[in-house]
Amino acid sequence: MKKNTLVIALAALIFSSCNMDFYPVSSIDDATAIRSVGDAQKVANYFNIRLRSMFAGSYIYSSELATDIFHPTIGYGNRGGDYFRWEMTSETGVCESLWASAYASISNANYLIEKIDELDKTDLTDAELAKLDCFVGEAAFLKAVSTYLLVEKYSPVYNASTANTDLGVMLVDKYEPTSDQSKYPPRSSMADTYKYIEDNIAIAEKMINNPNAVGSENITPDAVAAFKARVALSKKDYANAAAIASALVESGRYPLISARSEGAEANWTKLWTNDSGAECIVQLYANYQDKSTPSSLTYGYYGLNNAGVYAPDFIPEVGVLMLYNGTDIRANWFEPQTITVAGLEGDVVLFNKFPGNPALQDPTAPTSSYIQKIKPFRIAEQYLIAAEAYALSGDDTKAAKYYNALAMARDPEAVETRATGKALVNAIREERFKELIGEGFRFYDLKRYGEGMTRTSMQNSDVTTKIGTDLNVAADDYRWLWPIPQAEIDSNPQVKPQQNPGYTK
């Protein structure tokens, strides 16, 4: 791994989670950055920015474009084409930037943990000690999340029988920037990688003491539990996944917006347009006035320009549109429009799940900036984890309970399923697709299902390119593993022989 400089020393600003004040850090250096509880708080609060960045922008939409959700219009200009056509290489930008961002986050987290350990705590109050514990927990959580996001893209699906030989990612537990290439770590096994993730989750469980709250801007015990359930499902640890996810649901702290309830449409709009925080275990901080906003989750899905013309780069497949009944509250994510691309007009349905919060953009701007507060952990995902985990454990009754609760909340005309076995698993996975579309889950979901990917027909062939639309990807295609970045291959002699199969420079 290349020498990691302290990323916070390069940042222009850090905000405080207490009052969202900003602090200049241009003078922060490695040796003196953490000398008090207040210093530690500033660095710990910056972790929310790092966390937010990894659940936004290209790290989300690049993998969504690669799946069976969208087709490009004839005016897309090859924007996102590498992902859509599965032509990524070891030098593709998002492959390099996700890797670098995750390891920078891990490096920052290790730094804070070590500096907190070195602090003189003799005269600190119990409240201050509790704060430091929480910062350590948040740092451990950042390490676990960063490592997991790498595993999703660069490593195979966890398989207990091959976990000791399958390659995970590099594991870094100390802040030790160095130019000595002999000290750079190799990729570890999947068994060790998941142990690293779970060990850091355990630290976060023990140390994080922020109060649970709907739409919390900070990492809470419930957020740690939600992530733990996600990891357990990916590890095929269905007993723990079901137990953790169902406990979060049964807590009642995060009620679903039900299409059967009065005011549902208004509340749904408040969630997805105005970022009300409803249903969110965590909704990360963003503020236009403080110049602290994330990247957009939309990659030309809507494309309304200043001239009032719709010119999207990507539109949903016909198969996606067919999933939603007209009474489904989520159907309002899809909007019929006449678009103009490459000089041609055509009627299509656009995807507009992330219309942009007006409070997060210039109020005088003629069009939306499509910026939303990032929602990395929502209670709806926990319903789906519980349902799938119970179904794959053979408990159809409990699986149907959580599936029905979500499906019937979203669509007032939905009826309780009588499906069992594989049919129930398929129904749950379809509901997962419908609920989490656009949020960055689909690529890894298809990967862990092990059933490959088949795209469906495109909307309006007059305005949609045929390139890549008939792409079918087998479950054993090497491209389900992203390439290790060339920069890592070139600089790390331990990782050089560990490039994922099928990739060359």
Short mmCIF file of C-alpha atoms in Angstrom, two decimals:
data_model
loop_
_atom_site.label_atom_id
_atom_site.label_comp_id
_atom_site.label_asym_id
_atom_site.label_seq_id
_atom_site.Cartn_x
_atom_site.Cartn_y
_atom_site.Cartn_z
CA MET A 1 0.00 0.00 0.00
CA LYS A 2 1.23 3.46 -0.82
CA LYS A 3 2.36 5.65 2.01
CA ASN A 4 -0.71 7.08 3.67
CA THR A 5 -0.52 10.67 4.78
CA LEU A 6 -3.06 11.75 7.35
CA VAL A 7 -6.05 12.69 5.27
CA ILE A 8 -7.41 15.05 7.88
CA ALA A 9 -4.30 17.18 7.47
CA LEU A 10 -5.31 17.74 3.86
CA ALA A 11 -8.93 18.53 4.60
CA ALA A 12 -10.00 22.13 4.57
CA LEU A 13 -12.69 21.88 7.22
CA ILE A 14 -14.02 19.62 9.97
CA PHE A 15 -17.44 19.95 11.54
CA SER A 16 -18.48 19.20 15.10
CA SER A 17 -21.44 16.88 15.61
CA CYS A 18 -22.45 18.91 18.64
CA ASN A 19 -23.05 22.24 16.95
CA MET A 20 -21.83 21.65 13.38
CA ASP A 21 -19.25 24.42 13.78
CA PHE A 22 -16.30 24.29 11.41
CA TYR A 23 -12.67 24.18 12.41
CA PRO A 24 -9.65 24.98 10.24
CA VAL A 25 -7.15 22.13 10.29
CA SER A 26 -4.52 23.28 7.83
CA SER A 27 -1.97 23.37 10.64
CA ILE A 28 -2.78 19.91 12.05
CA ASP A 29 0.16 17.54 11.94
CA ASP A 30 0.73 13.94 12.83
CA ALA A 31 2.35 14.54 16.21
CA THR A 32 0.13 17.25 17.71
CA ALA A 33 -3.34 16.75 16.27
CA ILE A 34 -4.76 14.94 19.32
CA ARG A 35 -3.89 16.56 22.63
CA SER A 36 -7.32 16.84 24.26
CA VAL A 37 -10.84 15.46 24.24
CA GLY A 38 -11.83 18.38 22.05
CA ASP A 39 -9.15 17.54 19.50
CA ALA A 40 -10.30 13.94 19.45
CA GLN A 41 -13.89 15.06 18.92
CA LYS A 42 -12.96 17.11 15.85
CA VAL A 43 -11.21 14.18 14.25
CA ALA A 44 -13.95 11.71 15.20
CA ASN A 45 -16.60 13.99 13.74
CA TYR A 46 -14.72 14.05 10.46
CA PHE A 47 -15.36 10.31 10.25
CA ASN A 48 -19.00 11.06 9.45
CA ILE A 49 -17.82 12.90 6.34
CA ARG A 50 -15.67 9.93 5.33
CA LEU A 51 -18.53 7.53 6.01
CA ARG A 52 -20.94 9.72 4.07
CA SER A 53 -18.61 9.87 1.07
CA MET A 54 -18.44 6.08 0.82
CA PHE A 55 -22.23 5.77 0.64
CA ALA A 56 -22.64 8.42 -2.05
CA GLY A 57 -21.73 9.33 -5.60
CA SER A 58 -19.81 6.95 -7.85
CA TYR A 59 -19.39 4.32 -5.13
CA ILE A 60 -23.17 3.83 -5.28
CA TYR A 61 -24.23 4.48 -8.85
CA SER A 62 -21.30 2.77 -10.59
CA SER A 63 -22.38 -0.65 -9.35
CA GLU A 64 -26.07 0.11 -9.95
CA LEU A 65 -25.34 0.95 -13.60
CA ALA A 66 -23.61 -2.42 -13.97
CA THR A 67 -26.73 -4.36 -13.05
CA ASP A 68 -30.20 -5.00 -14.50
CA ILE A 69 -31.73 -1.65 -13.58
CA PHE A 70 -30.87 0.84 -16.32
CA HIS A 71 -30.23 1.27 -20.03
CA PRO A 72 -28.34 4.24 -21.50
CA THR A 73 -30.00 6.70 -23.83
CA ILE A 74 -28.44 7.50 -27.20
CA GLY A 75 -27.22 10.76 -25.73
CA TYR A 76 -25.31 9.31 -22.78
CA GLY A 77 -21.92 9.95 -24.40
CA ASN A 78 -20.37 6.85 -22.80
CA ARG A 79 -20.69 8.42 -19.37
CA GLY A 80 -20.82 5.45 -17.03
CA GLY A 81 -20.16 3.16 -19.99
CA ASP A 82 -17.31 1.29 -18.29
CA TYR A 83 -19.65 0.15 -15.54
CA PHE A 84 -22.64 -0.54 -17.77
CA ARG A 85 -20.68 -2.66 -20.24
CA TRP A 86 -18.58 -4.38 -17.56
CA GLU A 87 -15.36 -3.03 -19.06
CA MET A 88 -13.66 -1.82 -15.91
CA THR A 89 -9.91 -2.26 -15.65
CA SER A 90 -7.34 -1.91 -12.88
CA GLU A 91 -7.04 1.75 -13.91
CA THR A 92 -10.74 2.62 -13.93
CA GLY A 93 -11.26 5.62 -11.69
CA VAL A 94 -13.89 4.29 -9.30
CA CYS A 95 -11.94 1.06 -8.74
CA GLU A 96 -8.95 3.11 -7.65
CA SER A 97 -10.80 5.78 -5.68
CA LEU A 98 -12.95 3.41 -3.59
CA TRP A 99 -9.87 1.40 -2.65
CA ALA A 100 -7.92 4.54 -1.73
CA SER A 101 -10.80 6.12 0.17
CA ALA A 102 -11.47 3.00 2.22
CA TYR A 103 -7.82 2.62 3.24
CA ALA A 104 -7.52 6.33 4.00
CA SER A 105 -10.52 5.97 6.32
CA ILE A 106 -8.97 2.95 8.01
CA SER A 107 -5.70 4.84 8.41
CA ASN A 108 -7.49 7.82 9.99
CA ALA A 109 -9.39 5.51 12.33
CA ASN A 110 -6.21 3.74 13.45
CA TYR A 111 -4.57 7.09 14.03
CA LEU A 112 -7.36 8.32 16.29
CA ILE A 113 -7.49 5.08 18.29
CA GLU A 114 -3.76 5.20 18.94
CA LYS A 115 -3.74 8.90 19.86
CA ILE A 116 -6.65 8.46 22.27
CA ASP A 117 -4.76 5.60 23.88
CA GLU A 118 -1.78 7.94 24.37
CA LEU A 119 -3.79 10.77 25.96
CA ASP A 120 -3.21 11.58 29.61
CA LYS A 121 -6.60 10.75 31.12
CA THR A 122 -5.71 11.43 34.76
CA ASP A 123 -7.94 14.47 35.23
CA LEU A 124 -10.72 13.59 32.83
CA THR A 125 -14.31 13.35 34.03
CA ASP A 126 -16.48 10.28 33.56
CA ALA A 127 -18.35 12.12 30.83
CA GLU A 128 -15.11 12.90 28.99
CA LEU A 129 -13.93 9.32 29.30
CA ALA A 130 -17.26 8.15 27.91
CA LYS A 131 -16.77 10.49 24.95
CA LEU A 132 -13.35 9.05 24.24
CA ASP A 133 -14.78 5.53 24.40
CA CYS A 134 -17.42 6.54 21.88
CA PHE A 135 -14.80 8.00 19.52
CA VAL A 136 -12.87 4.73 19.66
CA GLY A 137 -16.09 2.87 18.89
CA GLU A 138 -16.84 5.15 15.94
CA ALA A 139 -13.31 4.63 14.63
CA ALA A 140 -13.73 0.86 14.87
CA PHE A 141 -17.06 1.13 13.09
CA LEU A 142 -15.44 3.11 10.27
CA LYS A 143 -12.78 0.41 9.93
CA ALA A 144 -15.41 -2.34 9.77
CA VAL A 145 -17.56 -0.52 7.22
CA SER A 146 -14.60 0.45 5.04
CA THR A 147 -13.33 -3.12 4.97
CA TYR A 148 -16.76 -4.53 4.22
CA LEU A 149 -17.28 -2.15 1.30
CA LEU A 150 -13.99 -3.39 -0.14
CA VAL A 151 -15.00 -7.03 0.30
CA GLU A 152 -18.28 -6.45 -1.54
CA LYS A 153 -16.44 -5.29 -4.66
CA TYR A 154 -12.98 -6.87 -4.69
CA SER A 155 -13.50 -10.28 -3.07
CA PRO A 156 -15.67 -13.35 -3.64
CA VAL A 157 -18.83 -14.07 -1.71
CA TYR A 158 -18.07 -15.62 1.67
CA ASN A 159 -17.98 -19.41 1.53
CA ALA A 160 -17.20 -21.18 4.79
CA SER A 161 -15.60 -24.13 3.00
CA THR A 162 -13.08 -21.94 1.13
CA ALA A 163 -12.83 -18.93 3.46
CA ASN A 164 -9.28 -19.80 4.54
CA THR A 165 -7.99 -19.74 0.97
CA ASP A 166 -10.23 -17.19 -0.79
CA LEU A 167 -8.65 -13.75 -0.84
CA GLY A 168 -10.17 -10.94 1.16
CA VAL A 169 -8.46 -7.57 1.39
CA MET A 170 -5.49 -6.03 3.15
CA LEU A 171 -5.97 -5.68 6.90
CA VAL A 172 -4.43 -2.69 8.64
CA ASP A 173 -4.64 -2.34 12.43
CA LYS A 174 -1.97 0.27 13.12
CA TYR A 175 -1.23 3.76 11.91
CA GLU A 176 2.18 3.20 10.39
CA PRO A 177 2.76 5.33 7.26
CA THR A 178 5.94 4.15 5.59
CA SER A 179 7.68 4.10 2.23
CA ASP A 180 9.25 0.71 2.97
CA GLN A 181 7.46 -1.56 0.50
CA SER A 182 8.54 -4.67 2.36
CA LYS A 183 6.21 -3.64 5.20
CA TYR A 184 3.11 -3.26 3.03
CA PRO A 185 0.47 -5.89 3.89
CA PRO A 186 -0.75 -8.63 1.52
CA ARG A 187 -4.38 -9.50 1.00
CA SER A 188 -5.64 -11.67 3.83
CA SER A 189 -7.98 -14.63 3.61
CA MET A 190 -11.73 -14.15 3.63
CA ALA A 191 -11.85 -15.84 7.02
CA ASP A 192 -9.41 -13.32 8.50
CA THR A 193 -11.07 -10.42 6.69
CA TYR A 194 -14.49 -11.19 8.13
CA LYS A 195 -12.95 -11.73 11.56
CA TYR A 196 -11.40 -8.26 11.29
CA ILE A 197 -14.80 -6.80 10.38
CA GLU A 198 -16.55 -8.62 13.21
CA ASP A 199 -13.86 -7.75 15.76
CA ASN A 200 -14.27 -4.07 14.95
CA ILE A 201 -18.04 -4.36 15.11
CA ALA A 202 -17.62 -5.84 18.60
CA ILE A 203 -15.53 -2.83 19.66
CA ALA A 204 -18.17 -0.49 18.24
CA GLU A 205 -20.92 -2.37 20.09
CA LYS A 206 -19.04 -1.98 23.35
CA MET A 207 -17.93 1.64 22.98
CA ILE A 208 -20.55 3.62 21.05
CA ASN A 209 -22.97 5.33 23.39
CA ASN A 210 -24.75 7.87 21.17
CA PRO A 211 -28.52 7.66 21.83
CA ASN A 212 -30.66 5.74 19.36
CA ALA A 213 -32.97 8.11 17.48
CA VAL A 214 -34.90 8.19 14.22
CA GLY A 215 -32.74 9.89 11.60
CA SER A 216 -29.72 10.14 13.88
CA GLU A 217 -26.78 12.02 12.39
CA ASN A 218 -24.37 10.00 14.53
CA ILE A 219 -23.56 6.30 14.63
CA THR A 220 -25.69 4.68 17.31
CA PRO A 221 -25.91 1.20 18.83
CA ASP A 222 -28.82 0.50 16.49
CA ALA A 223 -26.71 1.53 13.49
CA VAL A 224 -24.01 -0.90 14.60
CA ALA A 225 -26.64 -3.62 14.92
CA ALA A 226 -28.05 -2.84 11.47
CA PHE A 227 -24.60 -3.14 9.94
CA LYS A 228 -23.92 -6.33 11.90
CA ALA A 229 -27.09 -7.86 10.44
CA ARG A 230 -25.98 -6.86 6.93
CA VAL A 231 -22.60 -8.50 7.45
CA ALA A 232 -24.16 -11.64 8.91
CA LEU A 233 -26.44 -12.02 5.88
CA SER A 234 -23.50 -11.68 3.50
CA LYS A 235 -21.61 -14.31 5.53
CA LYS A 236 -24.63 -16.62 5.32
CA ASP A 237 -24.89 -16.54 9.09
CA TYR A 238 -28.65 -16.61 8.84
CA ALA A 239 -29.38 -17.25 12.51
CA ASN A 240 -27.61 -14.09 13.64
CA ALA A 241 -28.83 -12.03 10.69
CA ALA A 242 -32.45 -12.94 11.45
CA ALA A 243 -32.12 -12.40 15.19
CA ILE A 244 -30.43 -8.99 14.93
CA ALA A 245 -32.63 -7.62 12.14
CA SER A 246 -35.88 -8.82 13.70
CA ALA A 247 -34.90 -7.28 17.06
CA LEU A 248 -34.42 -3.90 15.38
CA VAL A 249 -37.78 -4.19 13.67
CA GLU A 250 -39.57 -5.34 16.84
CA SER A 251 -38.07 -2.49 18.85
CA GLY A 252 -40.66 -0.24 17.22
CA ARG A 253 -38.23 2.68 17.21
CA TYR A 254 -38.35 3.09 13.43
CA PRO A 255 -41.94 2.71 12.21
CA LEU A 256 -42.54 2.22 8.51
CA ILE A 257 -44.42 4.79 6.48
CA SER A 258 -47.47 2.78 5.49
CA ALA A 259 -49.38 3.49 2.31
CA ARG A 260 -52.46 2.38 4.25
CA SER A 261 -52.14 5.26 6.72
CA GLU A 262 -53.47 8.79 6.45
CA GLY A 263 -50.88 11.23 5.18
CA ALA A 264 -48.68 8.48 3.75
CA GLU A 265 -47.98 10.25 0.45
CA ALA A 266 -46.96 13.46 2.19
CA ASN A 267 -44.75 11.59 4.64
CA TRP A 268 -43.17 9.62 1.78
CA THR A 269 -42.33 12.88 0.00
CA LYS A 270 -40.89 14.32 3.19
CA LEU A 271 -38.60 11.28 3.49
CA TRP A 272 -37.32 11.13 -0.08
CA THR A 273 -37.43 14.81 -1.04
CA ASN A 274 -37.01 16.68 2.22
CA ASP A 275 -34.96 14.11 4.16
CA SER A 276 -37.29 13.92 7.14
CA GLY A 277 -35.30 11.00 8.52
CA ALA A 278 -38.37 8.81 8.96
CA GLU A 279 -37.52 5.09 8.87
CA CYS A 280 -33.81 5.96 9.00
CA ILE A 281 -31.65 4.41 11.69
CA VAL A 282 -29.00 6.85 10.50
CA GLN A 283 -29.27 9.80 8.14
CA LEU A 284 -25.90 11.48 7.87
CA TYR A 285 -25.41 15.20 8.30
CA ALA A 286 -25.53 17.56 5.34
CA ASN A 287 -25.93 21.33 5.25
CA TYR A 288 -25.78 23.63 2.23
CA GLN A 289 -24.95 26.75 4.27
CA ASP A 290 -21.98 24.98 5.86
CA LYS A 291 -20.84 23.80 2.43
CA SER A 292 -21.10 20.23 3.70
CA THR A 293 -23.07 18.17 1.20
CA PRO A 294 -22.50 14.70 -0.28
CA SER A 295 -22.20 13.69 -3.90
CA SER A 296 -25.43 12.90 -5.71
CA LEU A 297 -26.81 9.37 -5.83
CA THR A 298 -28.18 10.12 -9.30
CA TYR A 299 -26.12 9.54 -12.41
CA GLY A 300 -28.08 11.35 -15.09
CA TYR A 301 -31.27 9.46 -14.20
CA TYR A 302 -33.44 12.57 -14.60
CA GLY A 303 -31.41 15.03 -16.63
CA LEU A 304 -33.60 18.13 -16.51
CA ASN A 305 -31.40 20.92 -17.82
CA ASN A 306 -31.57 24.69 -17.47
CA ALA A 307 -33.55 24.94 -20.70
CA GLY A 308 -36.31 22.80 -19.21
CA VAL A 309 -35.45 19.82 -21.41
CA TYR A 310 -35.15 16.28 -20.07
CA ALA A 311 -31.92 14.71 -21.34
CA PRO A 312 -31.11 11.74 -19.09
CA ASP A 313 -28.13 9.42 -19.54
CA PHE A 314 -29.82 6.34 -18.06
CA ILE A 315 -33.43 5.22 -17.83
CA PRO A 316 -34.90 2.14 -16.10
CA GLU A 317 -35.46 -1.13 -17.94
CA VAL A 318 -38.96 -2.27 -18.80
CA GLY A 319 -38.58 -5.16 -16.35
CA VAL A 320 -38.00 -2.71 -13.51
CA LEU A 321 -41.11 -0.72 -14.30
CA MET A 322 -43.21 -3.88 -14.32
CA LEU A 323 -42.31 -4.64 -10.70
CA TYR A 324 -44.37 -1.79 -9.26
CA ASN A 325 -48.16 -1.75 -9.04
CA GLY A 326 -49.72 1.64 -9.60
CA THR A 327 -50.88 1.62 -5.98
CA ASP A 328 -47.38 0.98 -4.63
CA ILE A 329 -46.21 4.09 -2.82
CA ARG A 330 -42.77 3.55 -4.38
CA ALA A 331 -44.24 3.95 -7.85
CA ASN A 332 -43.80 7.70 -7.44
CA TRP A 333 -40.06 7.13 -7.93
CA PHE A 334 -40.91 6.68 -11.64
CA GLU A 335 -42.08 9.59 -13.75
CA PRO A 336 -43.33 9.65 -17.38
CA GLN A 337 -41.60 12.36 -19.42
CA THR A 338 -40.75 13.27 -22.98
CA ILE A 339 -36.98 13.36 -23.31
CA THR A 340 -34.74 14.89 -25.96
CA VAL A 341 -31.42 13.15 -26.59
CA ALA A 342 -29.11 13.45 -29.60
CA GLY A 343 -31.74 15.59 -31.28
CA LEU A 344 -34.48 12.96 -30.97
CA GLU A 345 -37.59 13.00 -28.79
CA GLY A 346 -39.16 10.02 -27.09
CA ASP A 347 -41.61 9.20 -24.33
CA VAL A 348 -40.10 7.23 -21.46
CA VAL A 349 -40.41 6.72 -17.72
CA LEU A 350 -37.60 8.25 -15.65
CA PHE A 351 -36.21 7.16 -12.27
CA ASN A 352 -36.46 9.95 -9.70
CA LYS A 353 -35.96 8.42 -6.27
CA PHE A 354 -33.47 11.17 -5.40
CA PRO A 355 -35.11 14.41 -6.62
CA GLY A 356 -32.88 16.64 -4.53
CA ASN A 357 -33.64 18.32 -1.23
CA PRO A 358 -34.29 22.04 -1.88
CA ALA A 359 -32.58 22.85 1.41
CA LEU A 360 -29.33 21.36 0.11
CA GLN A 361 -28.93 23.56 -2.94
CA ASP A 362 -28.79 27.17 -4.06
CA PRO A 363 -32.40 28.38 -3.77
CA THR A 364 -31.94 30.47 -6.92
CA ALA A 365 -30.75 27.51 -9.03
CA PRO A 366 -33.09 26.81 -11.98
CA THR A 367 -32.86 23.01 -11.61
CA SER A 368 -32.28 20.52 -8.84
CA SER A 369 -28.79 19.47 -7.79
CA TYR A 370 -30.19 16.01 -6.89
CA ILE A 371 -28.47 16.06 -3.50
CA GLN A 372 -30.06 14.09 -0.67
CA LYS A 373 -28.94 13.35 2.86
CA ILE A 374 -27.33 9.93 2.85
CA LYS A 375 -29.33 7.12 4.46
CA PRO A 376 -26.91 4.19 4.91
CA PHE A 377 -29.12 2.25 7.32
CA ARG A 378 -32.90 2.15 6.97
CA ILE A 379 -35.32 -0.04 8.86
CA ALA A 380 -36.79 -1.36 5.59
CA GLU A 381 -33.51 -3.17 4.93
CA GLN A 382 -33.82 -4.89 8.29
CA TYR A 383 -37.29 -6.22 7.41
CA LEU A 384 -35.75 -7.64 4.24
CA ILE A 385 -32.72 -9.11 6.03
CA ALA A 386 -34.96 -10.77 8.62
CA ALA A 387 -37.27 -12.14 5.91
CA GLU A 388 -34.47 -13.52 3.73
CA ALA A 389 -32.47 -14.95 6.63
CA TYR A 390 -35.50 -16.72 8.09
CA ALA A 391 -36.48 -18.05 4.66
CA LEU A 392 -33.00 -19.42 4.01
CA SER A 393 -33.08 -20.99 7.48
CA GLY A 394 -36.28 -22.82 6.57
CA ASP A 395 -38.61 -20.75 8.78
CA ASP A 396 -41.20 -19.73 6.19
CA THR A 397 -43.64 -18.43 8.80
CA LYS A 398 -41.31 -15.81 10.22
CA ALA A 399 -39.93 -15.01 6.77
CA ALA A 400 -43.43 -14.31 5.48
CA LYS A 401 -44.20 -12.19 8.53
CA TYR A 402 -41.44 -9.67 7.78
CA TYR A 403 -41.93 -9.82 4.03
CA ASN A 404 -45.66 -9.16 4.36
CA ALA A 405 -45.17 -6.34 6.83
CA LEU A 406 -43.01 -4.40 4.37
CA ALA A 407 -44.83 -5.30 1.15
CA MET A 408 -48.26 -4.47 2.59
CA ALA A 409 -47.00 -1.20 4.06
CA ARG A 410 -45.76 -0.11 0.64
CA ASP A 411 -48.80 -1.20 -1.40
CA PRO A 412 -52.33 -0.98 0.03
CA GLU A 413 -53.52 -3.57 -2.50
CA ALA A 414 -50.83 -6.11 -1.59
CA VAL A 415 -52.08 -9.32 0.01
CA GLU A 416 -50.30 -11.70 2.32
CA THR A 417 -48.11 -14.17 0.51
CA ARG A 418 -48.73 -17.91 0.68
CA ALA A 419 -45.39 -18.70 -0.96
CA THR A 420 -42.97 -21.08 0.70
CA GLY A 421 -39.47 -22.36 0.06
CA LYS A 422 -37.68 -21.05 -3.04
CA ALA A 423 -40.76 -19.15 -4.22
CA LEU A 424 -40.78 -17.20 -0.95
CA VAL A 425 -37.05 -16.49 -1.17
CA ASN A 426 -37.57 -15.16 -4.70
CA ALA A 427 -40.46 -12.97 -3.57
CA ILE A 428 -38.35 -11.52 -0.75
CA ARG A 429 -35.47 -10.82 -3.11
CA GLU A 430 -37.79 -9.11 -5.57
CA GLU A 431 -39.14 -6.96 -2.75
CA ARG A 432 -35.56 -6.14 -1.78
CA PHE A 433 -34.89 -5.00 -5.34
CA LYS A 434 -38.01 -2.83 -5.34
CA GLU A 435 -37.23 -1.22 -1.98
CA LEU A 436 -33.48 -0.64 -2.23
CA ILE A 437 -33.21 0.26 -5.92
CA GLY A 438 -30.67 3.00 -6.57
CA GLU A 439 -29.07 2.75 -3.13
CA GLY A 440 -26.08 0.62 -4.14
CA PHE A 441 -27.19 -2.87 -3.08
CA ARG A 442 -28.04 -4.56 -6.36
CA PHE A 443 -24.57 -5.54 -7.64
CA TYR A 444 -23.56 -7.34 -4.47
CA ASP A 445 -27.02 -8.86 -4.07
CA LEU A 446 -26.78 -10.44 -7.52
CA LYS A 447 -23.25 -11.56 -6.70
CA ARG A 448 -24.24 -13.30 -3.48
CA TYR A 449 -27.32 -14.90 -5.06
CA GLY A 450 -24.93 -16.67 -7.43
CA GLU A 451 -27.46 -16.74 -10.26
CA GLY A 452 -25.82 -14.34 -12.71
CA MET A 453 -27.49 -11.33 -14.30
CA THR A 454 -29.81 -10.93 -17.27
CA ARG A 455 -30.99 -7.56 -18.47
CA THR A 456 -34.55 -7.10 -19.66
CA SER A 457 -35.86 -5.11 -22.61
CA MET A 458 -35.26 -1.39 -22.95
CA GLN A 459 -37.79 1.39 -23.11
CA ASN A 460 -38.36 3.19 -26.43
CA SER A 461 -35.66 1.98 -28.80
CA ASP A 462 -35.78 5.31 -30.67
CA VAL A 463 -33.93 7.04 -27.83
CA THR A 464 -32.10 4.15 -26.17
CA THR A 465 -28.76 2.70 -27.27
CA LYS A 466 -28.60 -1.01 -27.94
CA ILE A 467 -24.94 -1.29 -26.89
CA GLY A 468 -24.67 -3.50 -23.82
CA THR A 469 -28.41 -3.96 -23.47
CA ASP A 470 -28.24 -7.68 -24.25
CA LEU A 471 -25.41 -8.31 -21.79
CA ASN A 472 -25.91 -11.45 -19.73
CA VAL A 473 -23.34 -12.16 -17.05
CA ALA A 474 -22.86 -15.68 -15.72
CA ALA A 475 -22.54 -16.28 -12.00
CA ASP A 476 -18.92 -17.40 -12.44
CA ASP A 477 -17.84 -14.42 -14.56
CA TYR A 478 -14.55 -13.06 -13.19
CA ARG A 479 -15.87 -9.49 -13.35
CA TRP A 480 -18.04 -9.99 -10.27
CA LEU A 481 -14.71 -9.22 -8.55
CA TRP A 482 -13.46 -5.74 -9.31
CA PRO A 483 -9.76 -5.43 -10.21
CA ILE A 484 -7.29 -4.45 -7.51
CA PRO A 485 -6.14 -0.93 -8.55
CA GLN A 486 -3.02 -0.78 -10.68
CA ALA A 487 -1.48 1.74 -8.29
CA GLU A 488 -1.63 -0.89 -5.54
CA ILE A 489 -0.26 -3.62 -7.82
CA ASP A 490 2.63 -1.38 -8.86
CA SER A 491 3.59 -0.22 -5.39
CA ASN A 492 2.87 -3.23 -3.18
CA PRO A 493 5.02 -6.31 -3.91
CA GLN A 494 2.90 -8.42 -1.57
CA VAL A 495 -0.32 -7.69 -3.48
CA LYS A 496 1.21 -7.82 -6.97
CA PRO A 497 0.73 -11.60 -7.29
CA GLN A 498 -2.74 -11.34 -5.73
CA GLN A 499 -4.57 -9.50 -8.51
CA ASN A 500 -8.06 -10.87 -9.10
CA PRO A 501 -8.27 -13.41 -11.97
CA GLY A 502 -8.88 -12.12 -15.48
CA TYR A 503 -7.36 -8.68 -15.12
CA THR A 504 -4.25 -7.28 -16.72
CA LYS A 505 -3.03 -3.69 -16.83
#
